[in-house]
PDB file of C-alpha atoms in Angstrom:
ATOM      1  CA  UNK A 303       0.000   0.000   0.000  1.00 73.00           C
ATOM      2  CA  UNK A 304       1.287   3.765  -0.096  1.00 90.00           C
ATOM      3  CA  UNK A 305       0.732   6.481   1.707  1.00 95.00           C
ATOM      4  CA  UNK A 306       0.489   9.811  -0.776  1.00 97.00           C
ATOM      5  CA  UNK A 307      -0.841  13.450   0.575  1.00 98.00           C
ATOM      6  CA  UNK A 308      -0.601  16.786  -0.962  1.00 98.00           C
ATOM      7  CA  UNK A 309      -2.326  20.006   0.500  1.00 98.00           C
ATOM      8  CA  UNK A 310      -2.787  22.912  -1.257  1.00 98.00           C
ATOM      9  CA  UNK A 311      -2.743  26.381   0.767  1.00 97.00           C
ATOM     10  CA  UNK A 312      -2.852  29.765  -0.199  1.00 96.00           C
ATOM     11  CA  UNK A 313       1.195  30.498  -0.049  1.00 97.00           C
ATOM     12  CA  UNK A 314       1.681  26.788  -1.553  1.00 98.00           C
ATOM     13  CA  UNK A 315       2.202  23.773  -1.763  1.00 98.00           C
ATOM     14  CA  UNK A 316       2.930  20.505   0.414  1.00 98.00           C
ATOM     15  CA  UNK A 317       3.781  17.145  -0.688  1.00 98.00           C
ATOM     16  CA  UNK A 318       4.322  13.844   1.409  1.00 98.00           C
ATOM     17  CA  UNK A 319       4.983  10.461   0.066  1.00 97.00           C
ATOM     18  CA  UNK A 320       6.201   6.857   2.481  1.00 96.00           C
ATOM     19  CA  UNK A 321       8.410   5.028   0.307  1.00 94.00           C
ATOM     20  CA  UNK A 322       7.799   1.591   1.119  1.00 90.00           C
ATOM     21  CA  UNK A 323       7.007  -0.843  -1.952  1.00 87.00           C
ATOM     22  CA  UNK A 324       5.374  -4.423  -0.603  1.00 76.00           C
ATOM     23  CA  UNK A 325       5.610  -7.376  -2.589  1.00 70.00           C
ATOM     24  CA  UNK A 326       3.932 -10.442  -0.657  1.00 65.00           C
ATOM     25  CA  UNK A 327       6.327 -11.111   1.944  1.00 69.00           C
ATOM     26  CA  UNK A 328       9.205  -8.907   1.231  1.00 77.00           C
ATOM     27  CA  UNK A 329       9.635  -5.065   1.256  1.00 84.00           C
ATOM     28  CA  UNK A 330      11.686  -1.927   0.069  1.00 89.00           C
ATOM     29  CA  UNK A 331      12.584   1.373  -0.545  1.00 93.00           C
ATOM     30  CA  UNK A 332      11.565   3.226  -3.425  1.00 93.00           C
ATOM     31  CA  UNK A 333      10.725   6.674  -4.184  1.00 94.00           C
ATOM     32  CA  UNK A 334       7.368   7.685  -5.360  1.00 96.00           C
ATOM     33  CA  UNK A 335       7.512  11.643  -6.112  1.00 97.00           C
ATOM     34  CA  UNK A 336       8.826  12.416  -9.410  1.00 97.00           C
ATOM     35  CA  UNK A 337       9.699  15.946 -10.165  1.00 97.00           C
ATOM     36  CA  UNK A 338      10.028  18.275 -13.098  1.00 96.00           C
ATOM     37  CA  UNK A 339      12.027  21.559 -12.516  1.00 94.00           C
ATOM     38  CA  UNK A 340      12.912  24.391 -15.458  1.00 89.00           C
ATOM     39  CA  UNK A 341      12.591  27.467 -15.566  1.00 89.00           C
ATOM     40  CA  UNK A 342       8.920  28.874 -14.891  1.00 92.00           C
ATOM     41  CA  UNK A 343       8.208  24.877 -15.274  1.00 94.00           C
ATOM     42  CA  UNK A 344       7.675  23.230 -11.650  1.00 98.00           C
ATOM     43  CA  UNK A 345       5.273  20.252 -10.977  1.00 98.00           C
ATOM     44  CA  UNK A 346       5.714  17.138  -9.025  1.00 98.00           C
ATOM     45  CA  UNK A 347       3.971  13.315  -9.233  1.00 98.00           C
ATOM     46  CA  UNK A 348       3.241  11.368  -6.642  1.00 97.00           C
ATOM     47  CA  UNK A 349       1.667   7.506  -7.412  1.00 96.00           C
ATOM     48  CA  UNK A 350       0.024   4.643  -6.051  1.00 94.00           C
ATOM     49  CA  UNK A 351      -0.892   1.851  -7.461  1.00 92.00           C
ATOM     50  CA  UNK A 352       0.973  -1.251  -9.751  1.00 92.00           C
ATOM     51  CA  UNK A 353       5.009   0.357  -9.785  1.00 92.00           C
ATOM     52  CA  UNK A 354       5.414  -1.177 -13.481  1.00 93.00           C
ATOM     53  CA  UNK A 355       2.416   1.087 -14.583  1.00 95.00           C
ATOM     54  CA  UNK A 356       4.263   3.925 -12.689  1.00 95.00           C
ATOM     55  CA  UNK A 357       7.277   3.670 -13.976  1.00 96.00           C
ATOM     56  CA  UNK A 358       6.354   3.084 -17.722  1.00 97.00           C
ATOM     57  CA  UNK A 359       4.091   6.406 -17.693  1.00 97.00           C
ATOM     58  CA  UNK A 360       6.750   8.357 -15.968  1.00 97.00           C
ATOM     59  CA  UNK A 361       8.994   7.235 -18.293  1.00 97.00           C
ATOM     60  CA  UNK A 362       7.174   7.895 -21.173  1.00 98.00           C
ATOM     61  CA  UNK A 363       6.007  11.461 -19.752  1.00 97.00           C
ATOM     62  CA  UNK A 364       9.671  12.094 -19.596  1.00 96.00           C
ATOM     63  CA  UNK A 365      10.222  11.166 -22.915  1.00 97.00           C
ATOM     64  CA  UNK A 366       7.800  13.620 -24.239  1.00 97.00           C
ATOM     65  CA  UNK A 367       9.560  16.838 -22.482  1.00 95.00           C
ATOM     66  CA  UNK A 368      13.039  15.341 -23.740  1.00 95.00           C
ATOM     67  CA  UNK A 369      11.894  15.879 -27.105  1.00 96.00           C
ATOM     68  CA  UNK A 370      10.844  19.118 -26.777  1.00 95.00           C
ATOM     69  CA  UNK A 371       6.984  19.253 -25.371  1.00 95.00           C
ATOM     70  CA  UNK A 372       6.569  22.521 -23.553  1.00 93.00           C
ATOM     71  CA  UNK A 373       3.220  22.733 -21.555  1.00 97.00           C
ATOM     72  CA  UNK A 374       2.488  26.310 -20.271  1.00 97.00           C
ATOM     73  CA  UNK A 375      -0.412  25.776 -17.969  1.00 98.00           C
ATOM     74  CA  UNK A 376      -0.648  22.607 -15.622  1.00 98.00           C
ATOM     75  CA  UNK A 377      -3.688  21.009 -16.627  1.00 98.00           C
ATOM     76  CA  UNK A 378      -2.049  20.468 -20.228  1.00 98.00           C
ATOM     77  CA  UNK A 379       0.829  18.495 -18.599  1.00 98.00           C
ATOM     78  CA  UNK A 380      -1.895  16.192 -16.722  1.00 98.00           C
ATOM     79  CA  UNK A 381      -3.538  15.240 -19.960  1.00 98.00           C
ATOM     80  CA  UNK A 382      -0.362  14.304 -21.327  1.00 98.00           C
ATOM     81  CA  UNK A 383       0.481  12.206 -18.472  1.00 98.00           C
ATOM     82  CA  UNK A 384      -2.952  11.107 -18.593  1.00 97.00           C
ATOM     83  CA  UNK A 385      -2.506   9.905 -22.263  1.00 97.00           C
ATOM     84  CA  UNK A 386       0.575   8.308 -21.093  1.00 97.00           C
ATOM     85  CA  UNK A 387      -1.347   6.022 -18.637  1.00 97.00           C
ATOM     86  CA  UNK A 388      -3.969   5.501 -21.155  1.00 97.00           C
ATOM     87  CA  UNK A 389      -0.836   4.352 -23.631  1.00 97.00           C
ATOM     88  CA  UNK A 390       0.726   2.033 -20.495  1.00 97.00           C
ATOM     89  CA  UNK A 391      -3.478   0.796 -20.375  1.00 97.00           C
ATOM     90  CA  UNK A 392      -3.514  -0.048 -23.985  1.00 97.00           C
ATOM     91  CA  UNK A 393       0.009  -2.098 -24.159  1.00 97.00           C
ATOM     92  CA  UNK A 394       0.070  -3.729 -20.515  1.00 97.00           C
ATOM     93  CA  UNK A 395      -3.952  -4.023 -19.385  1.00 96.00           C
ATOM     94  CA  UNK A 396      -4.699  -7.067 -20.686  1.00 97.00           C
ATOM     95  CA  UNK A 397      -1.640  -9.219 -19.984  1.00 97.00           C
ATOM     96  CA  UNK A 398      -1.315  -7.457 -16.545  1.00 96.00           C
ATOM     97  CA  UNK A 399      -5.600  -8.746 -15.770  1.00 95.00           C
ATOM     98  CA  UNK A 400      -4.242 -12.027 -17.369  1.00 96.00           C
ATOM     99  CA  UNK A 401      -1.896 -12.324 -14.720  1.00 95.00           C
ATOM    100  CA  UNK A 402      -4.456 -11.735 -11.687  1.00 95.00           C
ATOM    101  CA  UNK A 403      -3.082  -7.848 -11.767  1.00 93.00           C
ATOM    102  CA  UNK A 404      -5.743  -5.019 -11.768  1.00 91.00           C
ATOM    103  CA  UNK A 405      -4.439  -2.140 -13.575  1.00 93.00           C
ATOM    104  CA  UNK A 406      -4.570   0.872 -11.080  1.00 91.00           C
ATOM    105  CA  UNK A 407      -2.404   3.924 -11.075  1.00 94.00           C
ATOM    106  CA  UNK A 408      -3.510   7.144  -9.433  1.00 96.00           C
ATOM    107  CA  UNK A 409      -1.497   9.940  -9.656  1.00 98.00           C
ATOM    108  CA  UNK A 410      -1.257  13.108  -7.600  1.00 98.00           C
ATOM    109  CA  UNK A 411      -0.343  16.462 -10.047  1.00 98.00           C
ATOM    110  CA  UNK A 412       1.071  19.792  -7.769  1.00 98.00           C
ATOM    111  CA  UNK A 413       3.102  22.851  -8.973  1.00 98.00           C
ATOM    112  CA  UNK A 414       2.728  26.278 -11.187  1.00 98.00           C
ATOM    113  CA  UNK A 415       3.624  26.436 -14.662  1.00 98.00           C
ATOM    114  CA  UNK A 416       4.444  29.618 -16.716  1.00 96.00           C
ATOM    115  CA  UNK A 417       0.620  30.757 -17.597  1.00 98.00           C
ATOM    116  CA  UNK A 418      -0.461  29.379 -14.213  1.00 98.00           C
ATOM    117  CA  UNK A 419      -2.134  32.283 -12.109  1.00 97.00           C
ATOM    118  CA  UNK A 420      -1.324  30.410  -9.054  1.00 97.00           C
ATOM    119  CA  UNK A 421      -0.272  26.972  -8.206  1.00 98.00           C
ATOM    120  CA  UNK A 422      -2.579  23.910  -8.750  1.00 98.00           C
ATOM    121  CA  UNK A 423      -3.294  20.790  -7.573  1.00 98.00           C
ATOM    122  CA  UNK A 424      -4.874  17.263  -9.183  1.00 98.00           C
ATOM    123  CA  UNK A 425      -5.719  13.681  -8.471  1.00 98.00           C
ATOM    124  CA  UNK A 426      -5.233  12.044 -12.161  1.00 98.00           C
ATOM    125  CA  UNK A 427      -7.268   8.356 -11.898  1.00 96.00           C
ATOM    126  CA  UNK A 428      -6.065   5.121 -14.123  1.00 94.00           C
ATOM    127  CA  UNK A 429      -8.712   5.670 -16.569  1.00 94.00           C
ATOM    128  CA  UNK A 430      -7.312   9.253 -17.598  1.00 93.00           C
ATOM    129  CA  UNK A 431      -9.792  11.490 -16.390  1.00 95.00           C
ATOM    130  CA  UNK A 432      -9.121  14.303 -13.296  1.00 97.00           C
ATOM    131  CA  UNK A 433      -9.992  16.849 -10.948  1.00 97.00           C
ATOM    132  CA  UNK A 434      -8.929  19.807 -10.050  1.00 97.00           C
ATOM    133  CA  UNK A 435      -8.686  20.422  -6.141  1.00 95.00           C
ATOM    134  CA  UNK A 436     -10.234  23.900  -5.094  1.00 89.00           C
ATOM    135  CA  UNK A 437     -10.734  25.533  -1.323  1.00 85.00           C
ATOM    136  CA  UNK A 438     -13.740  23.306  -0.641  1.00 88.00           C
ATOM    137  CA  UNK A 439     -10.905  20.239  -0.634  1.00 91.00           C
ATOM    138  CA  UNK A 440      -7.798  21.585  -0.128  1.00 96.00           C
ATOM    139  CA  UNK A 441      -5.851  18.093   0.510  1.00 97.00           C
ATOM    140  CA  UNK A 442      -5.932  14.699  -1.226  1.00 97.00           C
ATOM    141  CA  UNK A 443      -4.180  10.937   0.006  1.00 96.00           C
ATOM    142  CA  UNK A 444      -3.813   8.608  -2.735  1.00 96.00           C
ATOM    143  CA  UNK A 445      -2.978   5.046  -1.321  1.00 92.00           C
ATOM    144  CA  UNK A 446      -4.016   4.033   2.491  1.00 89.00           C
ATOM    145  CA  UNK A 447      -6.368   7.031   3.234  1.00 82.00           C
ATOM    146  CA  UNK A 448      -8.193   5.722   5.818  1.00 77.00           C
ATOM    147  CA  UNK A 449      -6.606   6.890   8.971  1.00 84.00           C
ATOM    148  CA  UNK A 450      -5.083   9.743   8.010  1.00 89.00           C
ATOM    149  CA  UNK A 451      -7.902  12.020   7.042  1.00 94.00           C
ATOM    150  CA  UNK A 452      -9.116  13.238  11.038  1.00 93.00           C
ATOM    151  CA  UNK A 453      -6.412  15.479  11.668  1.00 94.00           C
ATOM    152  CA  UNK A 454      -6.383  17.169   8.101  1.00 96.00           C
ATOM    153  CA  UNK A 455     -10.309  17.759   8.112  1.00 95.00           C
ATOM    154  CA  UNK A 456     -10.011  19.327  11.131  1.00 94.00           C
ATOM    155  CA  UNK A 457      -6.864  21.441  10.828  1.00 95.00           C
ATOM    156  CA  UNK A 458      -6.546  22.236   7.127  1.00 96.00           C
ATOM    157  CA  UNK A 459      -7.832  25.437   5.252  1.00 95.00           C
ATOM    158  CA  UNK A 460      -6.576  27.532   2.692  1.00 93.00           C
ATOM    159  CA  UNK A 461      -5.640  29.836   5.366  1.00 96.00           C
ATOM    160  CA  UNK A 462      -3.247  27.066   6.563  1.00 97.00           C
ATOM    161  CA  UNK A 463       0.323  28.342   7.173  1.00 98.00           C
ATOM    162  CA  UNK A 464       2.493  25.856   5.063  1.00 98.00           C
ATOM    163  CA  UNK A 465       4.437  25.153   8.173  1.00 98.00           C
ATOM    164  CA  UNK A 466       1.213  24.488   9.937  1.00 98.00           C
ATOM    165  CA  UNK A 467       0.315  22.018   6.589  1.00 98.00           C
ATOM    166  CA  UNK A 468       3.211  20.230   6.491  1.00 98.00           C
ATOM    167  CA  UNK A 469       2.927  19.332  10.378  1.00 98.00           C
ATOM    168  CA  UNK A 470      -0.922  18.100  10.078  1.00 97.00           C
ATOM    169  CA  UNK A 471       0.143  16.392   7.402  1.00 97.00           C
ATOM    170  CA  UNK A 472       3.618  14.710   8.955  1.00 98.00           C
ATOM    171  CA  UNK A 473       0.831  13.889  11.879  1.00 97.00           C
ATOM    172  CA  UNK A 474      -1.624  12.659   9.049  1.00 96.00           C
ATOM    173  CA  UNK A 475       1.078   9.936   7.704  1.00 96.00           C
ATOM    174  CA  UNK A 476       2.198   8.826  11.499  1.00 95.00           C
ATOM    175  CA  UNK A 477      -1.635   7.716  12.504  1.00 94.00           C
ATOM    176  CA  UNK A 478      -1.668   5.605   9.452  1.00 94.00           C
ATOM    177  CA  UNK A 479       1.865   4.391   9.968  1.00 93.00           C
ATOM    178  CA  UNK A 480       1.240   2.988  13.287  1.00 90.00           C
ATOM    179  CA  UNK A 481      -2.024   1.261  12.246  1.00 89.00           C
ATOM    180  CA  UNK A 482      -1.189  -0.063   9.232  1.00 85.00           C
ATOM    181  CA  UNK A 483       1.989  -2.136   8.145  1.00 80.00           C
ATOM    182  CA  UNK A 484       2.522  -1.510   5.190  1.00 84.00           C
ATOM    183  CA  UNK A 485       3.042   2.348   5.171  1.00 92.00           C
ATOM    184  CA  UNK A 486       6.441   3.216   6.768  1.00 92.00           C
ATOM    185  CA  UNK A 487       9.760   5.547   6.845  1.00 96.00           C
ATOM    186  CA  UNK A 488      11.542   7.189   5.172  1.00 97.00           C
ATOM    187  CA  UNK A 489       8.639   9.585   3.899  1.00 98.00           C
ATOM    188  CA  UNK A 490       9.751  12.322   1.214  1.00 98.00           C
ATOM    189  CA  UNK A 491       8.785  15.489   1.441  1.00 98.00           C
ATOM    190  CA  UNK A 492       8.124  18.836  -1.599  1.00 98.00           C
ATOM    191  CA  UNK A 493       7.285  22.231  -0.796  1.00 98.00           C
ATOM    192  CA  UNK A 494       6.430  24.465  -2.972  1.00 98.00           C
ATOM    193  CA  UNK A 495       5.897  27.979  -2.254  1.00 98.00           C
ATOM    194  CA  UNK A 496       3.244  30.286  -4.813  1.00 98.00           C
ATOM    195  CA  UNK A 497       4.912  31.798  -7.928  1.00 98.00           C
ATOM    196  CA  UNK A 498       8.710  30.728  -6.837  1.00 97.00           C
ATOM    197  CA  UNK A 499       9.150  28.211  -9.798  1.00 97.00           C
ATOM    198  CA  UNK A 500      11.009  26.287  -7.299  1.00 97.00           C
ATOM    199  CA  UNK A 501      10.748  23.407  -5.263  1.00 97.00           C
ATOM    200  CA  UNK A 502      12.680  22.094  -2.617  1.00 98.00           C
ATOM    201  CA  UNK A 503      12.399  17.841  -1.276  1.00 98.00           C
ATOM    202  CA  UNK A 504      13.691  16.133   1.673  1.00 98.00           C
ATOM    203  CA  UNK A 505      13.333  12.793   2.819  1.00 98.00           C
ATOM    204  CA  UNK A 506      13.208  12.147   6.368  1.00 98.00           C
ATOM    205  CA  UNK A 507      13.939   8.687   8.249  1.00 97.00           C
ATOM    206  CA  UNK A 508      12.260   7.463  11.472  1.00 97.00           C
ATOM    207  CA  UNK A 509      14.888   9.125  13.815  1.00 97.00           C
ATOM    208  CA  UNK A 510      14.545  12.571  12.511  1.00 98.00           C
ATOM    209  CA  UNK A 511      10.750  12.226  13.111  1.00 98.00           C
ATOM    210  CA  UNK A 512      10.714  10.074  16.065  1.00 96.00           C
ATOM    211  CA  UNK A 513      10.505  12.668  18.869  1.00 97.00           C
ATOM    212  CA  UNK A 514       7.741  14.258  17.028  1.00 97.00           C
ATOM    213  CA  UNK A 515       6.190  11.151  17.043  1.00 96.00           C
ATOM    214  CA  UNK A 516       6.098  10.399  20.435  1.00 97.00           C
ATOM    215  CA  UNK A 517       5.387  14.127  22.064  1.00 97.00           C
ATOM    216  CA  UNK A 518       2.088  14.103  19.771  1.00 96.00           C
ATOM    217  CA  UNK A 519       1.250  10.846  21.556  1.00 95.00           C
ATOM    218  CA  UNK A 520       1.924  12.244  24.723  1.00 97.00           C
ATOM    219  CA  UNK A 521      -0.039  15.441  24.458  1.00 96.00           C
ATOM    220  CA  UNK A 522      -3.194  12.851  22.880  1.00 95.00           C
ATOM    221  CA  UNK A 523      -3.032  11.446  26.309  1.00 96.00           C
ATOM    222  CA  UNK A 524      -2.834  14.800  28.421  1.00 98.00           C
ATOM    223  CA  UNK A 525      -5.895  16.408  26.138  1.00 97.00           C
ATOM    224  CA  UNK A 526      -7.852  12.777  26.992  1.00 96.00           C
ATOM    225  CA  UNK A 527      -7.046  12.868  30.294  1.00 97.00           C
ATOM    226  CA  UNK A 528      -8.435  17.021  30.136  1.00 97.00           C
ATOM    227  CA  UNK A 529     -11.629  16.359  28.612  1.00 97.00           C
ATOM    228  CA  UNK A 530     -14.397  17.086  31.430  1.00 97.00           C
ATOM    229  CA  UNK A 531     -16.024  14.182  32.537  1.00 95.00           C
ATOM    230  CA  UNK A 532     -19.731  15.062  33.798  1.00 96.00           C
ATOM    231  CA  UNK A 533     -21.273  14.303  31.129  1.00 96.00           C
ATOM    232  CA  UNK A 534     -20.227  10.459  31.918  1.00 95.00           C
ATOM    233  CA  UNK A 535     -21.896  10.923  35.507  1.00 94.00           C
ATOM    234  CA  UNK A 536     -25.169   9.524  34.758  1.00 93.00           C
ATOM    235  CA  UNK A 537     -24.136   6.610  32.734  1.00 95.00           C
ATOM    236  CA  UNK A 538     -21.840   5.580  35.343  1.00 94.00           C
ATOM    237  CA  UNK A 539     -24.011   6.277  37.993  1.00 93.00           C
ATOM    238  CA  UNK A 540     -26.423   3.713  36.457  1.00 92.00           C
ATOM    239  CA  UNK A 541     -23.288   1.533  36.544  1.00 92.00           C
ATOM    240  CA  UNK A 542     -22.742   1.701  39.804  1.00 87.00           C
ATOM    241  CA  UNK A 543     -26.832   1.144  41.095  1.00 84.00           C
ATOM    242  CA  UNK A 544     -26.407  -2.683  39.780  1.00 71.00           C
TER     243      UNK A 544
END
C-alpha cells in the first residue's frame, strides 16, 4: 500500500509520500515523487498503485519533455500524463488482468507552470480522467487514506500556514503508519511555495521524526485525560446502582 498526501494552501504547496514498496512477503525502498524543474516549469507526481504502470508512464512522460513538449499551464501536462497512462493501459492491461493484476495507477499532479495564475493541484485516476482540487478540498491521500484524514479535516484550510500544513500532514502519515503495516519511513517530502518556480524535497527517516512522534502521543493522552467528565456521571451512575 502507499501512503500519498498533498495540500494545497494559499502560499503553496505541500507534498508527502512513504516510500515503502510491498511485494507479498518482502519489502523496500523506493521513491514515489517524481519531479520536473525548469525554468517557470515546476510540478511534481506522486503515485500509487501497480510500480510497473508507474514507472512506464513516468517514463514515457519524460520522454515527451526530452523531445521538446513545452506545456504552459498545468492542466495540459496532466492530460499528457494522462494519455501516457492511457498508452501504459492499452500495451500492458490485458496481460497485466491475465496475470491476476488489476491495472490501477492514481497519480497526484502539484506545482505552477508559466501561464499558471497560481499553483494547482490534481488527483489524475487510471482511466485518464481528473480533478482539479479547489478551497472546498484543499488536501488529497492517494494510497491508504483511511486513517489519516481526522487530523487534516479538522486542521486544514486555505488559510493554513504551510508550516502548519506540512505538520498536520507529517501527523496525518504517522496515525496511518502505526495502524497499518505496510506504510512506513523514510517519507519524502516537496514544498512548494506560490509563484517561486522552485521546489525544494527532503526525505526524512524514522529518527529525525521520532521525537515528534512520540510528544504528539503524549499530548493525545494529556488532552484525553483534560476532557471534562460530567457528562459520563449519569451513565456511570447507572453503573454503579447494579
Amino acid at each position: 500500500m502507499t501512503y500519498c498526501l498533498a495540500i494545497k494552501v494559499k502560499d503553496g504547496l505541500i507534498a508527502l509520500a512513504d516510500t515503502r514498496i510491498t511485494a507479498g512477503t518482502s519489502t523496500s525502498v523506493k521513491k514515489k515523487v517524481h519531479i520536473e524543474q525548469h525554468d517557470h516549469y515546476s510540478m511534481f507526481l506522486m503515485t500509487s498503485g501497480l510500480r510497473s504502470v508507474r514507472d512506464k508512464a513516468v517514463n514515457y512522460f519524460q520522454e515527451l519533455i526530452e523531445e521538446g513538449a513545452v506545456y504552459n499551464k498545468l492542466f495540459k501536462a496532466v492530460n499528457a500524463f494522462g494519455e501516457q497512462i492511457k498508452r501504459v493501459a492499452e500495451e500492458d492491461k490485458a496481460s497485466l488482468e491475465k496475470a491476476g493484476l488489476k491495472f490501477n495507477l492514481n497519480t497526484i499532479v502539484g506545482g505552477q507552470l508559466k501561464d499558471d495564475t497560481e499553483h494547482k493541484l490534481f488527483l489524475l485516476y487510471a482511466e485518464g480522467n481528473w480533478v482539479e482540487l479547489d478551497e472546498s478540498s484543499p488536501y488529497v491521500i492517494i494510497g491508504n487514506s483511511g486513517q489519516g484524514k481526522a487530523i487534516l479535516n479538522r486542521i486544514i484550510t486555505k488559510d493554513s500556514s504551510m508550516k502548519q500544513a506540512l505538520k498536520a500532514g507529517f501527523l496525518s502519515f504517522d496515525s496511518t503508519r502505526v495502524t497499518s503495516n505496510d506504510v512506513e519511513f523514510p517519507i519524502d517530502v516537496v514544498l512548494y511555495k506560490k509563484d517561486s518556480y522552485h521546489m525544494v524535497e527532503n526525505r526524512y527517516e524514522k529518527k529525525d521524526l521520532e521525537e515528534v512522534s512520540e510528544l504528539w502521543a503524549e499530548k493525545l493522552k494529556t488532552a484525553l485525560n483534560d476532557i471534562p467528565e460530567s457528562w459520563m456521571d449519569k451513565t456511570f451512575d447507572k453503573l454503579e446502582e447494579q
